[in-house]
PDB file of C-alpha atoms in Angstrom:
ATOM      1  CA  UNK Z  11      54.009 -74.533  83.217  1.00 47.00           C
ATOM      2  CA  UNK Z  12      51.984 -76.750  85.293  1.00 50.00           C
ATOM      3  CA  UNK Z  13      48.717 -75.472  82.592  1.00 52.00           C
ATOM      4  CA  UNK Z  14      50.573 -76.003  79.824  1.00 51.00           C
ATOM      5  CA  UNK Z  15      50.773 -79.625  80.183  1.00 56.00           C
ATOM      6  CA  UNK Z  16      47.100 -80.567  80.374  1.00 72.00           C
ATOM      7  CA  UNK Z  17      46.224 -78.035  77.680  1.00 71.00           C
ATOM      8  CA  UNK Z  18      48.367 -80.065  75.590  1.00 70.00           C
ATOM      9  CA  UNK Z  19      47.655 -83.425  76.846  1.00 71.00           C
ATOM     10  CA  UNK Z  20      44.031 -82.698  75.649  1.00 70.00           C
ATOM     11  CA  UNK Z  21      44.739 -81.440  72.565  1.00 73.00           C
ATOM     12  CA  UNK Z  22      46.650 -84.454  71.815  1.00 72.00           C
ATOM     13  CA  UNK Z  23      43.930 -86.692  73.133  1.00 71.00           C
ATOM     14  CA  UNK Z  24      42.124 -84.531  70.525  1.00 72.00           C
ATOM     15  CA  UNK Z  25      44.219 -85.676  67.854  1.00 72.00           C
ATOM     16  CA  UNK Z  26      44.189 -89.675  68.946  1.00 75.00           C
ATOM     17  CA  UNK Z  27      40.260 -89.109  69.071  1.00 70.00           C
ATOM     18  CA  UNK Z  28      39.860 -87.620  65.225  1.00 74.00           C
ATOM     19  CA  UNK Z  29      42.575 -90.069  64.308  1.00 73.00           C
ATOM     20  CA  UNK Z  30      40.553 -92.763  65.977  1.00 73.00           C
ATOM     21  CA  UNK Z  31      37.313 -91.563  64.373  1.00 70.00           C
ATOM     22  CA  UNK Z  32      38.909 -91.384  60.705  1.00 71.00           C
ATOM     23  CA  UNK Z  33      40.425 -95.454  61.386  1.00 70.00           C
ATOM     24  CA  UNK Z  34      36.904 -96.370  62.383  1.00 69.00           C
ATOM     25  CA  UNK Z  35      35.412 -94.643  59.308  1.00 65.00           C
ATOM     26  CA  UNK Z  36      38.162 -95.979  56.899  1.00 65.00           C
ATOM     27  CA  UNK Z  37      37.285 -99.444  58.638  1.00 67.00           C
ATOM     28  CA  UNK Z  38      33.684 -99.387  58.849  1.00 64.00           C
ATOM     29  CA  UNK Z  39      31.554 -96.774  57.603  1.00 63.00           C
ATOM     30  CA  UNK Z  40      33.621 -96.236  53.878  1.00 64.00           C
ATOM     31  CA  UNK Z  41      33.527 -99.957  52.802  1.00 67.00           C
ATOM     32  CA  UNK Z  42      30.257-101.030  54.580  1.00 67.00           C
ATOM     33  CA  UNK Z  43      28.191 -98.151  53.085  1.00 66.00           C
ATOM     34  CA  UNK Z  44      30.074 -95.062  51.529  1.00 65.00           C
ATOM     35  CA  UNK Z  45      31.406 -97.709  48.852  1.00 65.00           C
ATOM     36  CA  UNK Z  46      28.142 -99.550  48.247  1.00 67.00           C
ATOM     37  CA  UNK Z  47      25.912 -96.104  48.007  1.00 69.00           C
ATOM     38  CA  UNK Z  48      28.066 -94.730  45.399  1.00 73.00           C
ATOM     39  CA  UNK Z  49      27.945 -98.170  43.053  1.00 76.00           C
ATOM     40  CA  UNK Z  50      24.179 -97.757  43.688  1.00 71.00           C
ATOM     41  CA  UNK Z  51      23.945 -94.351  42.922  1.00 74.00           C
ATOM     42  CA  UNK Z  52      25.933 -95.454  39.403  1.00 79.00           C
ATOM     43  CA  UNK Z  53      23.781 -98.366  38.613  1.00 82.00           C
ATOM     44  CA  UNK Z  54      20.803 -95.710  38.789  1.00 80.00           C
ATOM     45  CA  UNK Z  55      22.739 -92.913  36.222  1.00 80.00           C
ATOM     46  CA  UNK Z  56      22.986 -96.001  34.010  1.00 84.00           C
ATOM     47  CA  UNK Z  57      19.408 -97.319  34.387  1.00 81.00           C
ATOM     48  CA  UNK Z  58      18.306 -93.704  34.192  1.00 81.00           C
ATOM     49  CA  UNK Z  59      20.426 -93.378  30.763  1.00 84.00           C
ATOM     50  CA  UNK Z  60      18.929 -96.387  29.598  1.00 82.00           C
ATOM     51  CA  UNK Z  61      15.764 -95.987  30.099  1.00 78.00           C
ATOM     52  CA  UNK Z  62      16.471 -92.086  28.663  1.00 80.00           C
ATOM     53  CA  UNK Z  63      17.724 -94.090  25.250  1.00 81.00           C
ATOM     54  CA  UNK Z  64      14.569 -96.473  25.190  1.00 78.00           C
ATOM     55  CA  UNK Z  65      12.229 -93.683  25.354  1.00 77.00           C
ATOM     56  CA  UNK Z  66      14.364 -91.800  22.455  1.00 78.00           C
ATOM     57  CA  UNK Z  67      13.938 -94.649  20.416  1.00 74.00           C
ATOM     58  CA  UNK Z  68      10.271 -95.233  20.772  1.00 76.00           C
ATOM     59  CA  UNK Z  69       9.789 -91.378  20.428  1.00 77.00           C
ATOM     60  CA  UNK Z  70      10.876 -92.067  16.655  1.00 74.00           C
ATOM     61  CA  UNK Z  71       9.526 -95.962  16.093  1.00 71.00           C
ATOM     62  CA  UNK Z  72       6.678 -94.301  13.743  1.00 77.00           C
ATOM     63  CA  UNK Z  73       9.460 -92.143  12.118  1.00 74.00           C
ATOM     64  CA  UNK Z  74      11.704 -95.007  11.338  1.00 72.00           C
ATOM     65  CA  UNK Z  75       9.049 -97.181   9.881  1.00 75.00           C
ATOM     66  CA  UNK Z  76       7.772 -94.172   7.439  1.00 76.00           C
ATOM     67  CA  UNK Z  77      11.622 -94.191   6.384  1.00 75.00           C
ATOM     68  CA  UNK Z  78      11.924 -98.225   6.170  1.00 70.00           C
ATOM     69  CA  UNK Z  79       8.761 -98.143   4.655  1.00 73.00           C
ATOM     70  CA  UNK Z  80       9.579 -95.261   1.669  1.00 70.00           C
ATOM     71  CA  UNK Z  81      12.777 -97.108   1.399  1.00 64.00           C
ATOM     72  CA  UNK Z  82      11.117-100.573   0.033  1.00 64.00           C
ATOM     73  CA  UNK Z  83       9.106 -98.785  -2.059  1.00 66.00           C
ATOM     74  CA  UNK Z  84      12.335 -97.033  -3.622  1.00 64.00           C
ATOM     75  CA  UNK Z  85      13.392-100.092  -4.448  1.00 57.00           C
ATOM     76  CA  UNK Z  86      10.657-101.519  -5.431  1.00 57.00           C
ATOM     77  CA  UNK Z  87      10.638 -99.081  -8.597  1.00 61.00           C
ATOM     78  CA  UNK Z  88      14.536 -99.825  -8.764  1.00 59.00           C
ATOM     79  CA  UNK Z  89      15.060-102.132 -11.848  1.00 61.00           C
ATOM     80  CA  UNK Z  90      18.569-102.971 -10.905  1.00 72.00           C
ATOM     81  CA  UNK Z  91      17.457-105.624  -7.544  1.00 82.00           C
ATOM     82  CA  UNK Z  92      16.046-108.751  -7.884  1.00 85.00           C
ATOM     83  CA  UNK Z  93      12.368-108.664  -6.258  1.00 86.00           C
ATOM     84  CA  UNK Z  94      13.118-111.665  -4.104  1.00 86.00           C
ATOM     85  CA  UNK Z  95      13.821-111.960  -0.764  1.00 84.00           C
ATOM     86  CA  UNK Z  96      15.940-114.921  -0.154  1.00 88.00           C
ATOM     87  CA  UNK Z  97      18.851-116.131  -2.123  1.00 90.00           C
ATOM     88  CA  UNK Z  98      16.923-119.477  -2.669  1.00 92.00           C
ATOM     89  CA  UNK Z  99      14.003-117.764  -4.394  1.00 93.00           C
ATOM     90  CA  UNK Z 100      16.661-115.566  -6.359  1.00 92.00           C
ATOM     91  CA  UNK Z 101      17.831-118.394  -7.746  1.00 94.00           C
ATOM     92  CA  UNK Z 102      15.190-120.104  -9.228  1.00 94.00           C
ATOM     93  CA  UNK Z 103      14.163-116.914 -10.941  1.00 93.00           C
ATOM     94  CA  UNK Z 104      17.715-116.498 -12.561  1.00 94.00           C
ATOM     95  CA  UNK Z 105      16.936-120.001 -13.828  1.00 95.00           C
ATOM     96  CA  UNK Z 106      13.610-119.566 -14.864  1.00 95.00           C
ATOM     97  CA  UNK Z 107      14.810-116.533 -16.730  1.00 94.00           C
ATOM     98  CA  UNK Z 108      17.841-118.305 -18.841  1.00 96.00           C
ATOM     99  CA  UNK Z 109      15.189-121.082 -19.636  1.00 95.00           C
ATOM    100  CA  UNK Z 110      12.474-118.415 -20.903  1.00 95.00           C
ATOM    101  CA  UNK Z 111      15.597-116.529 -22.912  1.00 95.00           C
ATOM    102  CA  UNK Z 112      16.853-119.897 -24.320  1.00 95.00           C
ATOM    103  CA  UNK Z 113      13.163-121.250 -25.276  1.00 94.00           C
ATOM    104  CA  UNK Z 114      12.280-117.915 -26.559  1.00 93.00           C
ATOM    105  CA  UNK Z 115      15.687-117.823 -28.687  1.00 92.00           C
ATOM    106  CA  UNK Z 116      15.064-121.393 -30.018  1.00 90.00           C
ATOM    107  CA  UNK Z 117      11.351-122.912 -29.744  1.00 90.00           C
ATOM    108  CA  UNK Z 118      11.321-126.255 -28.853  1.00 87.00           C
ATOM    109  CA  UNK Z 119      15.046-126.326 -28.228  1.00 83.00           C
ATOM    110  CA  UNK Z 120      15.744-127.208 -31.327  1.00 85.00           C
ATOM    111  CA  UNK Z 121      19.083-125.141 -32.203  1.00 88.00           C
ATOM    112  CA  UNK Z 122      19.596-123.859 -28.161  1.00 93.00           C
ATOM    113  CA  UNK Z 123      19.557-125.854 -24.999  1.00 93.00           C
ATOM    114  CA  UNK Z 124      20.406-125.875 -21.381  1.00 94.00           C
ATOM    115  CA  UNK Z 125      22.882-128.506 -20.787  1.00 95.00           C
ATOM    116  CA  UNK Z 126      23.266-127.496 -17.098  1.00 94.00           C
ATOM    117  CA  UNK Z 127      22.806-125.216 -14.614  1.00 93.00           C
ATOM    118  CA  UNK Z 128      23.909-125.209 -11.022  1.00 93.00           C
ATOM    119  CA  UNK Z 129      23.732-122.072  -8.250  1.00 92.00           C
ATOM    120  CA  UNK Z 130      27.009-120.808  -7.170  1.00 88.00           C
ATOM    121  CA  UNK Z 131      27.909-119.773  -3.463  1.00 82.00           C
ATOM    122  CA  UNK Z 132      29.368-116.068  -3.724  1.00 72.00           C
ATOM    123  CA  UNK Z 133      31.371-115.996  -0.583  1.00 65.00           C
ATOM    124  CA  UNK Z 134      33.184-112.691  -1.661  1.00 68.00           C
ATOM    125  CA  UNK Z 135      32.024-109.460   0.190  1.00 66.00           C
ATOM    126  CA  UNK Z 136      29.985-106.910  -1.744  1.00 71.00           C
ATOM    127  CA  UNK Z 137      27.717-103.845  -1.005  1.00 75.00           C
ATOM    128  CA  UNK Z 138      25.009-105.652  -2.057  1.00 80.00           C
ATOM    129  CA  UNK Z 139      24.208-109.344  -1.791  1.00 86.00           C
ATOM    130  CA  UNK Z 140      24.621-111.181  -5.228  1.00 89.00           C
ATOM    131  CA  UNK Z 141      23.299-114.021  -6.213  1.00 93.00           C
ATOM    132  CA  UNK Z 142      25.432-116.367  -8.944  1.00 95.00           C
ATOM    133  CA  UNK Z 143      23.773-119.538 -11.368  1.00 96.00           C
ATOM    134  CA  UNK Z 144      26.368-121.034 -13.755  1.00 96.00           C
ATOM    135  CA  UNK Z 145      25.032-121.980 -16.841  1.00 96.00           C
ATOM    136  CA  UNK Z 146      26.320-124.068 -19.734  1.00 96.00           C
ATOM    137  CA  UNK Z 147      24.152-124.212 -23.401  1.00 95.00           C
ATOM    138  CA  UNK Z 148      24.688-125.639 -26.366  1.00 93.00           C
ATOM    139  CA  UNK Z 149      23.229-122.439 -29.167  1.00 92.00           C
ATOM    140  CA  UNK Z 150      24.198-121.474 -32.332  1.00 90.00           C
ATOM    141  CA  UNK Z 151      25.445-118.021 -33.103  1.00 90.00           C
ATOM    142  CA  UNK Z 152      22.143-116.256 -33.800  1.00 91.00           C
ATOM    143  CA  UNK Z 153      20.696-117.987 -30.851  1.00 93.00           C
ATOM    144  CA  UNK Z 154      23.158-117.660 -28.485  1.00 93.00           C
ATOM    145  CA  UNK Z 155      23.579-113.566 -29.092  1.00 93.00           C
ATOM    146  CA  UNK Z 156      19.607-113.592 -28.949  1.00 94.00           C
ATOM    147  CA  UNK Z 157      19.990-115.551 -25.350  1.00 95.00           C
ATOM    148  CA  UNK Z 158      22.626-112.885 -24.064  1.00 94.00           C
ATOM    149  CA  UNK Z 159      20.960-110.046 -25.308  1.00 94.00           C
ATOM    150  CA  UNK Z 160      17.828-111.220 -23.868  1.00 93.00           C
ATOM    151  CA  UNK Z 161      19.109-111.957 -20.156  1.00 93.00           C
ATOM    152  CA  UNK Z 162      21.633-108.723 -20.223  1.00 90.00           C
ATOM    153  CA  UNK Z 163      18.409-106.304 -21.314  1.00 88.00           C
ATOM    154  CA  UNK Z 164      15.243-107.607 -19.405  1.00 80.00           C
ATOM    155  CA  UNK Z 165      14.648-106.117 -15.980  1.00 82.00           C
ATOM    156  CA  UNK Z 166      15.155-106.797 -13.486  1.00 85.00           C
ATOM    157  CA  UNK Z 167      19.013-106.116 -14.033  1.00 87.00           C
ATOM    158  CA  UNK Z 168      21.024-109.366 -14.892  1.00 91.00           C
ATOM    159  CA  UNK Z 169      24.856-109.434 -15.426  1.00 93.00           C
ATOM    160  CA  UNK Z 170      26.782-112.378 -17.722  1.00 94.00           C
ATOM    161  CA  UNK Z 171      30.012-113.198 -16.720  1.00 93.00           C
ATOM    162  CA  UNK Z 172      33.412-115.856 -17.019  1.00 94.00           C
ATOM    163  CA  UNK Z 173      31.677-116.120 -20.373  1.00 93.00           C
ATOM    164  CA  UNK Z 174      33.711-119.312 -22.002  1.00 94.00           C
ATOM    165  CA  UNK Z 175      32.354-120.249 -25.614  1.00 91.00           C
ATOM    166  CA  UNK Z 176      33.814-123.404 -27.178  1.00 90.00           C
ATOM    167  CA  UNK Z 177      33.339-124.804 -30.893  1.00 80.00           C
ATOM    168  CA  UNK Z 178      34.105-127.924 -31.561  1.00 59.00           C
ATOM    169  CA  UNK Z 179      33.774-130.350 -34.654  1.00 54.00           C
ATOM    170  CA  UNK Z 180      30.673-132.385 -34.450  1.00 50.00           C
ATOM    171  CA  UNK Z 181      28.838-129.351 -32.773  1.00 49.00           C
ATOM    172  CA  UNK Z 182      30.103-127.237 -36.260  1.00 51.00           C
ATOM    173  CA  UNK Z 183      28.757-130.397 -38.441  1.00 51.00           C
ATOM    174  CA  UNK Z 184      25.407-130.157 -36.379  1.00 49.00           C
ATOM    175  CA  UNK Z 185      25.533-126.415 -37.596  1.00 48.00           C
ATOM    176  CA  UNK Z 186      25.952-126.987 -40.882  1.00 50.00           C
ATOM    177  CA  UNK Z 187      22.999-129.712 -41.434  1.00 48.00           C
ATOM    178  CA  UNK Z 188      20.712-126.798 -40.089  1.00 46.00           C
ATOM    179  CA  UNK Z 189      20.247-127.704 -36.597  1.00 46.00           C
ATOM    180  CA  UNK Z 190      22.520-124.481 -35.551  1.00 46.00           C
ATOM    181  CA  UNK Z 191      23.605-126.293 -32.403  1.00 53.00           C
ATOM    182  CA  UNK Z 192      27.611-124.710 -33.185  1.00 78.00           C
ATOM    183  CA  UNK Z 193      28.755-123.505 -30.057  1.00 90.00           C
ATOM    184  CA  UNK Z 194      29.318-125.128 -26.429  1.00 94.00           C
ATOM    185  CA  UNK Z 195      28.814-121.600 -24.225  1.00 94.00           C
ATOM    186  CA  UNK Z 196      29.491-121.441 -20.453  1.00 95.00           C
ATOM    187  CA  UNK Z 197      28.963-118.283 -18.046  1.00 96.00           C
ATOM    188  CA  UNK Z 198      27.991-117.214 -14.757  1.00 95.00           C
ATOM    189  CA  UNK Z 199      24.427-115.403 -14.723  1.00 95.00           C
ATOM    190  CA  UNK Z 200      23.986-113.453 -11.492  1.00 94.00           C
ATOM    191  CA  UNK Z 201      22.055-110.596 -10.034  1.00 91.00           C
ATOM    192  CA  UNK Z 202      21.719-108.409  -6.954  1.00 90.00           C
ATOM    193  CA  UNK Z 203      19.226-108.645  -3.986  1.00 87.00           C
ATOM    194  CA  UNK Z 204      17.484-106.054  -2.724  1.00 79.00           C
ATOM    195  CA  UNK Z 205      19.919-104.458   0.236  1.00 71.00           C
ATOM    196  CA  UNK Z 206      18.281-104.234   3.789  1.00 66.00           C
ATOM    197  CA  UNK Z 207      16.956-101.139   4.684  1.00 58.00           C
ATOM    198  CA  UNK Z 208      19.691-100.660   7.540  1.00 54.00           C
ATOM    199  CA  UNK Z 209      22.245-100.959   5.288  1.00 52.00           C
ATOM    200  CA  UNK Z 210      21.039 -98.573   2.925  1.00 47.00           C
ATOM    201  CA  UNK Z 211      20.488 -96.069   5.539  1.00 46.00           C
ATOM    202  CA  UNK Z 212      24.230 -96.043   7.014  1.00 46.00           C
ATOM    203  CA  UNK Z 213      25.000 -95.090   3.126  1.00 45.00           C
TER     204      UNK Z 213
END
């Protein structure tokens, strides 16, 4: 009996030591340094993967700029986009292409003329990036169907639309001396740009 009780004494001094040991590690070791080794060893898998997706995409740089570069010449043979590359410039081409229609439809402006012509902000989301001029002539009937036909068929592609064609009384007496001025016409001309090459891609 009298063995017993140190035998057991030191295994419980045993036990108060390991649970000592475990306080002191939950205390100082695991917050101190277990904790701050495994957020490094994270930060390094994500560097690693990072610097495992930069590589990826360099590997394929040349690829992507054969593909970006085949895709501008695509639609470069496309007839449908405007060939400009800013909305601004895309603009002044849809108006220099209703004044070529209307001088070609009436020389000298004699029975067709531009009474205005403003650009119009699209703000509705398409596919493709569209650019809008709203245009208001003054044409007879031959003249005016020669205009439309003209901007509707050339290339690239150009659309008409909100067309709005009013005849009124002194216009119709302007018609009828000869001048063919008849009809007060106002419409939306707009086109399409050219989409980016990202965009065309994720089609």
């Amino acid at each position: 009996m009298r063995r017993a009780i140190p035998e057991r004494e030191r295994w419980l001094a045993l036990a108060i030591l390991l649970a000592v040991l475990a306080l002191g590690y939950l205390l100082l070791v695991h917050p101190w340094w277990t904790v701050p080794m495994r957020e490094l060893g994270a930060r390094i898998d994500t560097l690693q993967q990072r610097d495992l997706r930069a590589r990826m995409a360099l590997s394929q740089a040349p690829e992507l700029r054969e593909r970006t570069e085949a895709f501008r010449e695509q639609v470069a043979r496309l007839p449908g986009f405007l060939p400009e590359r800013s909305p601004e410039l895309a603009t002044a081409a849809l108006v220099q292409r209703l004044e070529t229609a209307v001088a070609e439809a009436s020389p000298g402006n004699r029975s067709c003329a531009i009474i205005n012509r403003s650009p119009l902000n699209d703000v509705r989301a398409q596919r493709f990036p569209r650019v809008v001029v709203q245009a208001r002539v003054r044409c007879g009937s031959p003249e005016l169907a020669a205009v439309l036909h003209a901007l509707e068929s050339g290339s690239p592609r150009l659309f008409v639309d909100n067309l709005n064609i009013l005849s009124q009384a002194h216009y119709m007496a302007a018609e009828q001396a000869g001048q063919g001025v008849g009809l007060d016409v106002s419409f939306d001309l707009y086109g399409y740009l050219q989409p980016p090459p990202g965009r065309a891609d994720a089609r």
